[in-house]
PDB file of C-alpha atoms in Angstrom:
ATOM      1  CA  UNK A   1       0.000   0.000   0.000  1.00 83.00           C
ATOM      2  CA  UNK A   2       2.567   2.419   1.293  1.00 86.00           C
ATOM      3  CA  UNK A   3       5.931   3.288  -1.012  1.00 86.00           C
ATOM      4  CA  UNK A   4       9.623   3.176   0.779  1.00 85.00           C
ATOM      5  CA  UNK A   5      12.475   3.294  -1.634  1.00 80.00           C
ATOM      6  CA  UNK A   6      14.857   3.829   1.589  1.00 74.00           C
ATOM      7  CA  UNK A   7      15.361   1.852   5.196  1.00 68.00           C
ATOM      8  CA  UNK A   8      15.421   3.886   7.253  1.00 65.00           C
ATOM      9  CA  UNK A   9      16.053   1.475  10.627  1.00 66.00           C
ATOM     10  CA  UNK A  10      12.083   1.013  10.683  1.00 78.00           C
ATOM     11  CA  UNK A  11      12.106  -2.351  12.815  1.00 87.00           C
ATOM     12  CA  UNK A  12      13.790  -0.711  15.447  1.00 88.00           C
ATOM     13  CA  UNK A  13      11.606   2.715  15.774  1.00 93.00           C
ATOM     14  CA  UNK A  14       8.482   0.030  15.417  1.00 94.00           C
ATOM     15  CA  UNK A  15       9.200  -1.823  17.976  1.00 95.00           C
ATOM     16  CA  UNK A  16      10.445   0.904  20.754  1.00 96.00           C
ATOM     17  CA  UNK A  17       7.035   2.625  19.891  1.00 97.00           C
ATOM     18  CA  UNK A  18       5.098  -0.102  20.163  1.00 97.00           C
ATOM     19  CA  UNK A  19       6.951  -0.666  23.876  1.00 97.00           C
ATOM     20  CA  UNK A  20       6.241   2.995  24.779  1.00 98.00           C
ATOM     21  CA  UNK A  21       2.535   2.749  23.634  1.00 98.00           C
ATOM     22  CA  UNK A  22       2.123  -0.364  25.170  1.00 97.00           C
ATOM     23  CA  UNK A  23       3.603   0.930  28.472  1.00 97.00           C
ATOM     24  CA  UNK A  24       2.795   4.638  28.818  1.00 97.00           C
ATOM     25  CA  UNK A  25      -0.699   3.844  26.449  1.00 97.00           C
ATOM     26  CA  UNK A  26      -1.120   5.829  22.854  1.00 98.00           C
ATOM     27  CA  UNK A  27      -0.914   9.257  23.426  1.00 98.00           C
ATOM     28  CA  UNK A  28      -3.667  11.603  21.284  1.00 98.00           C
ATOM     29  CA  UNK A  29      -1.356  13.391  19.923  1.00 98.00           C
ATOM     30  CA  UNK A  30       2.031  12.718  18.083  1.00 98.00           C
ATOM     31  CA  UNK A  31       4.657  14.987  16.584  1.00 98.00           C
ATOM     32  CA  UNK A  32       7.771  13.146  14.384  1.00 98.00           C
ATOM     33  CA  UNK A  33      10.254  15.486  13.532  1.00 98.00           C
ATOM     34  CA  UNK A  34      11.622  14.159   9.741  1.00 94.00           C
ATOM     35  CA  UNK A  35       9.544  11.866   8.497  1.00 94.00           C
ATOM     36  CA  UNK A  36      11.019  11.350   5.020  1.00 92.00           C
ATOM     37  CA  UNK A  37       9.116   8.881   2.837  1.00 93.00           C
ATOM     38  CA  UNK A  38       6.590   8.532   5.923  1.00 94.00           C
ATOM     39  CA  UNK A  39       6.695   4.698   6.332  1.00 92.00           C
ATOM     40  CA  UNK A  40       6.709   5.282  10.324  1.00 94.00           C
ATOM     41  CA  UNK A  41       4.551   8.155   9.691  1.00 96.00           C
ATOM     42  CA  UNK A  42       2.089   5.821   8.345  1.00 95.00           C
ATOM     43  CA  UNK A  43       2.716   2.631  10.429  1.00 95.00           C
ATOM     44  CA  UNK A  44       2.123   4.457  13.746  1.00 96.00           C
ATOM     45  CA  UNK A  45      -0.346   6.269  11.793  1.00 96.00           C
ATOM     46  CA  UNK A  46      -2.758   3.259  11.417  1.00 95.00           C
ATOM     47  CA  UNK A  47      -1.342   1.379  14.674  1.00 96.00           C
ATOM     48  CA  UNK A  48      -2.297   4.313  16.396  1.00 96.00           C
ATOM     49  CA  UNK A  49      -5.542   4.308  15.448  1.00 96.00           C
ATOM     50  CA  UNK A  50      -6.401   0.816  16.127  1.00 95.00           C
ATOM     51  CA  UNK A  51      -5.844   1.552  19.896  1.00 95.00           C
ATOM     52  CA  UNK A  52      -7.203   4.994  20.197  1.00 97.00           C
ATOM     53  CA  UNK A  53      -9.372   6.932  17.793  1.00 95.00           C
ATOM     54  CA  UNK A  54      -8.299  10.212  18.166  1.00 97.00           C
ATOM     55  CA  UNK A  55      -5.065   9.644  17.477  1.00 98.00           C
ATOM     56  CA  UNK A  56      -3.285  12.432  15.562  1.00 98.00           C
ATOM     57  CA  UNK A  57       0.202  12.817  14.037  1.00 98.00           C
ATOM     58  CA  UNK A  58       1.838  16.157  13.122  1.00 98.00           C
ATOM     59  CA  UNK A  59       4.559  15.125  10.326  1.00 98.00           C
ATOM     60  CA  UNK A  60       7.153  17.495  10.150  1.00 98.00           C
ATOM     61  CA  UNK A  61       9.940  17.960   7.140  1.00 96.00           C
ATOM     62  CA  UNK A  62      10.989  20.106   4.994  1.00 94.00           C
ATOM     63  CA  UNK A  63      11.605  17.381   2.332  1.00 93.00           C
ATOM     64  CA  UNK A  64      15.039  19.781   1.377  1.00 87.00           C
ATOM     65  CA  UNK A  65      18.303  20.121   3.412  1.00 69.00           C
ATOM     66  CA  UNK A  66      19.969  22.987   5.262  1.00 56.00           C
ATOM     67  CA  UNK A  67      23.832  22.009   4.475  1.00 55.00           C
ATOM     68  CA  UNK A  68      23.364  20.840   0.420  1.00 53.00           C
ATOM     69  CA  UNK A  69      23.488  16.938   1.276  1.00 55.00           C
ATOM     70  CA  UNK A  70      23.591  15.735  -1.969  1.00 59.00           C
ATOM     71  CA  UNK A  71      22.883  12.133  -0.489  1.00 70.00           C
ATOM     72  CA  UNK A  72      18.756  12.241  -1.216  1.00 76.00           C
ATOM     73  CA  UNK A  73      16.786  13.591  -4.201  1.00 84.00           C
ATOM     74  CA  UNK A  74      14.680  15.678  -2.034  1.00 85.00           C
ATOM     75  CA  UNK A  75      11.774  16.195  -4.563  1.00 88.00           C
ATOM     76  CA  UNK A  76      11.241  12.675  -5.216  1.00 90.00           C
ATOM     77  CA  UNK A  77      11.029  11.913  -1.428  1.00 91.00           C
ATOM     78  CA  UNK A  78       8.449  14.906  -1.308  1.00 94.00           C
ATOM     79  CA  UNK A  79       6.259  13.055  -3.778  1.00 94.00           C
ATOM     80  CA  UNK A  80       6.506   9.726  -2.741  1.00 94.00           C
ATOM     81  CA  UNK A  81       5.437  11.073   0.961  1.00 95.00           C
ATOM     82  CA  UNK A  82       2.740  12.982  -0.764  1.00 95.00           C
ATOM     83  CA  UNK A  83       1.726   9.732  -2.329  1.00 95.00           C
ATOM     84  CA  UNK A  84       1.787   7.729   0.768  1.00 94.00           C
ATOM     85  CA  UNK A  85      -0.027  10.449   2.318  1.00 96.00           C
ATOM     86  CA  UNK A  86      -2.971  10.389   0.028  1.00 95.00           C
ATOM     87  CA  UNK A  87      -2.911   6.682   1.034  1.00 93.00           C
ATOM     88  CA  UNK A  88      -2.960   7.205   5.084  1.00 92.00           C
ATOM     89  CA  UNK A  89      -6.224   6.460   7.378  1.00 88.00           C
ATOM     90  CA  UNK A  90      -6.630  10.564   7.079  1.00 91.00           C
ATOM     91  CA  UNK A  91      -4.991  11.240  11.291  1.00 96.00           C
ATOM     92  CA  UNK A  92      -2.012  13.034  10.023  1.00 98.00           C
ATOM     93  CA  UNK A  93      -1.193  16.407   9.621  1.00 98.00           C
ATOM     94  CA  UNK A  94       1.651  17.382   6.931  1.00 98.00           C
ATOM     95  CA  UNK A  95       3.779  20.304   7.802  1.00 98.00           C
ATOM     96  CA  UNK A  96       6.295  21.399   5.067  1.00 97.00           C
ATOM     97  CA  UNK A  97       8.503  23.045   6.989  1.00 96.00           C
ATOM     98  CA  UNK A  98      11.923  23.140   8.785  1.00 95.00           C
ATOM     99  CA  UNK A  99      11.267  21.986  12.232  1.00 97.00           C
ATOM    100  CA  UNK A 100      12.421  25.012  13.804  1.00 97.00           C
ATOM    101  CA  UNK A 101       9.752  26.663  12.211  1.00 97.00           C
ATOM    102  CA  UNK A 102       6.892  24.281  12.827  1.00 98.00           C
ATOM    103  CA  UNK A 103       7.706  23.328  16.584  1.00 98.00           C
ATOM    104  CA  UNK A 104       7.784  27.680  16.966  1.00 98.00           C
ATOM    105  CA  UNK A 105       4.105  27.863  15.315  1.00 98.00           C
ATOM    106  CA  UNK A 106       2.967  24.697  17.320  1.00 98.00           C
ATOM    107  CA  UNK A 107       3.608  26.386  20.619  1.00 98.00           C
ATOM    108  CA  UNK A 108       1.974  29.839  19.210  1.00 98.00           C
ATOM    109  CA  UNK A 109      -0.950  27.893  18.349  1.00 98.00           C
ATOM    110  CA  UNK A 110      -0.382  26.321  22.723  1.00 98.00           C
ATOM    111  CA  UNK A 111      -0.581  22.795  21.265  1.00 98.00           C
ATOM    112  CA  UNK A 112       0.828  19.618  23.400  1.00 98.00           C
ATOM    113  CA  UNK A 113       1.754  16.323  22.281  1.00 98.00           C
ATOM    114  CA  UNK A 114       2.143  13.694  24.558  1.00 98.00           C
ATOM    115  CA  UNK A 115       4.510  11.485  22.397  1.00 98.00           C
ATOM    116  CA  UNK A 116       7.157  13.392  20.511  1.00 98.00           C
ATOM    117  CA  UNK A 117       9.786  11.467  17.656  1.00 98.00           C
ATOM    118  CA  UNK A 118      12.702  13.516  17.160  1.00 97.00           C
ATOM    119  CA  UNK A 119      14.130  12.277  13.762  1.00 91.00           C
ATOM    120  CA  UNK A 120      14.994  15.268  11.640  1.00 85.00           C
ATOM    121  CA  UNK A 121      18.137  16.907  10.976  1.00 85.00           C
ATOM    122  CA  UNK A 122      21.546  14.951  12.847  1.00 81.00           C
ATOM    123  CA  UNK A 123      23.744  17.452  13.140  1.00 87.00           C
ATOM    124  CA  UNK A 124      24.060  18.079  16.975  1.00 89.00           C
ATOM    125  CA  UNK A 125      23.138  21.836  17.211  1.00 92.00           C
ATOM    126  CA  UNK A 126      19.869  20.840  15.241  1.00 93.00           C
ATOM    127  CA  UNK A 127      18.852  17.854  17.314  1.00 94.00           C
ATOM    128  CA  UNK A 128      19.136  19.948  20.697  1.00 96.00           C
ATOM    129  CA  UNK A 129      17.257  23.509  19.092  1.00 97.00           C
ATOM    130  CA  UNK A 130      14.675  20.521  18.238  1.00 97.00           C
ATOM    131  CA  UNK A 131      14.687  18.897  21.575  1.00 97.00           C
ATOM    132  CA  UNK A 132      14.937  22.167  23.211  1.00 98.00           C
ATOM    133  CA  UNK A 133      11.030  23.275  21.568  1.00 98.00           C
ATOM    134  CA  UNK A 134       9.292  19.729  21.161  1.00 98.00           C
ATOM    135  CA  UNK A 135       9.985  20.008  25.456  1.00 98.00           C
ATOM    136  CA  UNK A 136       7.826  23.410  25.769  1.00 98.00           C
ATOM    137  CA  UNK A 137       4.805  20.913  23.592  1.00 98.00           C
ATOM    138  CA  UNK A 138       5.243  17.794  25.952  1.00 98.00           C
ATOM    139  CA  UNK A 139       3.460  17.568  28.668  1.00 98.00           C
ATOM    140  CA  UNK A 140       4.361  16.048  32.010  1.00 98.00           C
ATOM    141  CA  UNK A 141       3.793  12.375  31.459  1.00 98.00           C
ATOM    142  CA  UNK A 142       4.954  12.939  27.931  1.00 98.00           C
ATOM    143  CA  UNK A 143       7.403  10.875  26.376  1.00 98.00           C
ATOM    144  CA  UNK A 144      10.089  12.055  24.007  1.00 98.00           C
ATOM    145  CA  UNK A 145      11.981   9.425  21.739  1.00 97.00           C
ATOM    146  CA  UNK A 146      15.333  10.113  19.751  1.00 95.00           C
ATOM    147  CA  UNK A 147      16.858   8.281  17.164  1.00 91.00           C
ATOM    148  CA  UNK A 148      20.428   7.645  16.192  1.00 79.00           C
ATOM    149  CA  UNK A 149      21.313   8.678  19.738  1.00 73.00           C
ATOM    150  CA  UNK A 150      24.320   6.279  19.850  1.00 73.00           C
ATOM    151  CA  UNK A 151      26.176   4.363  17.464  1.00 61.00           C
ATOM    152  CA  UNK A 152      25.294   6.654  14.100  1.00 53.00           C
ATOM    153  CA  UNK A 153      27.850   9.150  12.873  1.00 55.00           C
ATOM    154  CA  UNK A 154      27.783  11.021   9.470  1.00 59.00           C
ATOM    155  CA  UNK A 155      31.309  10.981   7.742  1.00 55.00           C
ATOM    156  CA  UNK A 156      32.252  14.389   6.776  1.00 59.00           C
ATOM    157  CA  UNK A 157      33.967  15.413   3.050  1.00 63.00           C
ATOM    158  CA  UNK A 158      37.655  14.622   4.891  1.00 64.00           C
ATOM    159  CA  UNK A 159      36.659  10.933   5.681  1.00 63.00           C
ATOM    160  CA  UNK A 160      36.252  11.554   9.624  1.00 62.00           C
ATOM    161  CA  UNK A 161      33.205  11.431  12.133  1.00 57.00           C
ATOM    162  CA  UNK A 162      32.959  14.997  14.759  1.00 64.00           C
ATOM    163  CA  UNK A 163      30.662  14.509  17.082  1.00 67.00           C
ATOM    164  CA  UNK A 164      29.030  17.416  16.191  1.00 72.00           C
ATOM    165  CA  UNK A 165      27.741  15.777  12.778  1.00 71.00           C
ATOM    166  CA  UNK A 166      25.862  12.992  15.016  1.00 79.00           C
ATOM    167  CA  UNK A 167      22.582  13.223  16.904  1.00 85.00           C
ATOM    168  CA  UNK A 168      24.489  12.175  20.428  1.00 87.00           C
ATOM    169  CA  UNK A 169      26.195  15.158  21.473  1.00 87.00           C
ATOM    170  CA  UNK A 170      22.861  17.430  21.457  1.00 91.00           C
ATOM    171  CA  UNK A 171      21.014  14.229  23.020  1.00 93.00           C
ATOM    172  CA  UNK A 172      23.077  13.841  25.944  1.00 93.00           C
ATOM    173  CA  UNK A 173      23.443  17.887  26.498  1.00 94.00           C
ATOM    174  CA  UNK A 174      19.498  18.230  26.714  1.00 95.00           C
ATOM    175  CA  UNK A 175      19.518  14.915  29.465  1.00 95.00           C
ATOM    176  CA  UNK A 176      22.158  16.489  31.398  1.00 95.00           C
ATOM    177  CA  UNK A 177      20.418  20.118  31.306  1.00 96.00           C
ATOM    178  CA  UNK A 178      17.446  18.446  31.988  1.00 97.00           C
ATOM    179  CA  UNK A 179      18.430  15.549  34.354  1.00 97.00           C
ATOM    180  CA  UNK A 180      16.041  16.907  37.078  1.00 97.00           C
ATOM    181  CA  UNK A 181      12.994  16.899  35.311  1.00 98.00           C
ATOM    182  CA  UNK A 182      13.018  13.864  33.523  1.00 98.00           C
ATOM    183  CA  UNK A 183      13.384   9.611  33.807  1.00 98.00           C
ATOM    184  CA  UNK A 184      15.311   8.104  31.304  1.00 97.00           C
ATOM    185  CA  UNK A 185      13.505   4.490  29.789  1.00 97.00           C
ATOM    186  CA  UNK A 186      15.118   1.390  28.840  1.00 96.00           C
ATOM    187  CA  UNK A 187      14.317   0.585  25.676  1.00 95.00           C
ATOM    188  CA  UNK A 188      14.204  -2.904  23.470  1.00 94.00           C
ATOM    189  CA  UNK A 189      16.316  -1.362  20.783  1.00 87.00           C
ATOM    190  CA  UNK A 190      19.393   0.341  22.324  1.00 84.00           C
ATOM    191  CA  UNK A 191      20.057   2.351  19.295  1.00 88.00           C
ATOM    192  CA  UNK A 192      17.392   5.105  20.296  1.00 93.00           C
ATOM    193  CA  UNK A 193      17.051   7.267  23.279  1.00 94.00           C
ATOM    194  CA  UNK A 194      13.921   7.862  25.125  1.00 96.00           C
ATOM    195  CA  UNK A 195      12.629   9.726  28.600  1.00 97.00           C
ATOM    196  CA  UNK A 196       9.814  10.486  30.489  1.00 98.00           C
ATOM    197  CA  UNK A 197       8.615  13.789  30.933  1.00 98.00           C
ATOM    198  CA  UNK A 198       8.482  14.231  35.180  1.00 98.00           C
ATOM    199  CA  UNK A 199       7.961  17.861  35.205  1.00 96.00           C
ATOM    200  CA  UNK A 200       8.228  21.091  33.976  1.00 93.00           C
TER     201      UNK A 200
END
């Protein structure tokens, strides 16, 4: 039914959301920060659904990139989430734009989401500014789930790995910075990062 061209490490993300659903229950709301062809988009999308009908999804991507990575054809990804959305059990909610933009008009608009998937850009800096907004939508009791938090680097033009090309470094700064207000959750699938919202 739905179109991936890519993996994208779907197993994994399916089965530490279906842990957090199954533990924390499905929230009403969702947010997923990058959601590229969509084929979590639309997974959770239905899955969702099944256990609680009004859940929601706000899909959020620019479908271009900020530093010219020429690694994705951008425009085709655009249209074959387009087609997947036209395809979707109607519960999600397409926003074309950078995250930073999105998460900012969310929080004008006083939104919450009690399940947040922060997926987008991997550079560091970008992971944290994103981490750093979804927390003023999450409510206490909300969970917040990062991927790529520990093994995945991105190999620059010279042939080496900073740390401040990989998702990790802005990860573990917003745990420490917020290591007071929040419970950290073991997870099935290692590779991903999630917490518990304790309080504000």
């Amino acid at each position: 039914m739905y179109i991936s061209t890519v993996d994208m490490g779907k197993e994994r993300t399916q089965t530490n959301i279906k842990y957090l659903f199954e533990k924390y229950g499905v929230p009403n709301t969702m947010i997923e920060i990058g959601c590229f062809e969509g084929i979590t988009t639309f997974w959770v999308s239905e899955f969702g659904k099944i256990h609680n009908d009004k859940f929601k999804i706000y899909a959020i991507d620019p479908h271009t990139t900020l530093n010219d990575n020429p690694s994705f054809d951008f425009k085709t990804i655009k249209r074959t989430f387009e087609y997947n959305l036209s395809k979707c059990v109607g519960n999600v909610t397409y926003i074309n734009k950078y995250s930073y933009e999105a998460l900012v008009d969310l929080i004008h608009q006083k939104e919450t989401a009690e399940f947040i998937f922060v997926d987008g850009d991997h550079t560091s800096a970008a992971v944290l500014e994103d981490m750093v907004l979804s927390w003023r939508l999450l409510p206490v009791g909300g969970v917040m789930l990062c991927d790529d938090s520990i093994g995945w680097k991105l190999v620059d033009e010279h042939g080496s790995a900073p740390v401040q090309l990989s998702p990790r470094m802005g990860i573990e700064m917003f745990i420490q910075s917020h290591w007071h207000q929040i419970e950290l959750i073991h997870l099935p699938d290692s590779f991903q990062t999630a917490f518990l919202k304790l309080k504000e």
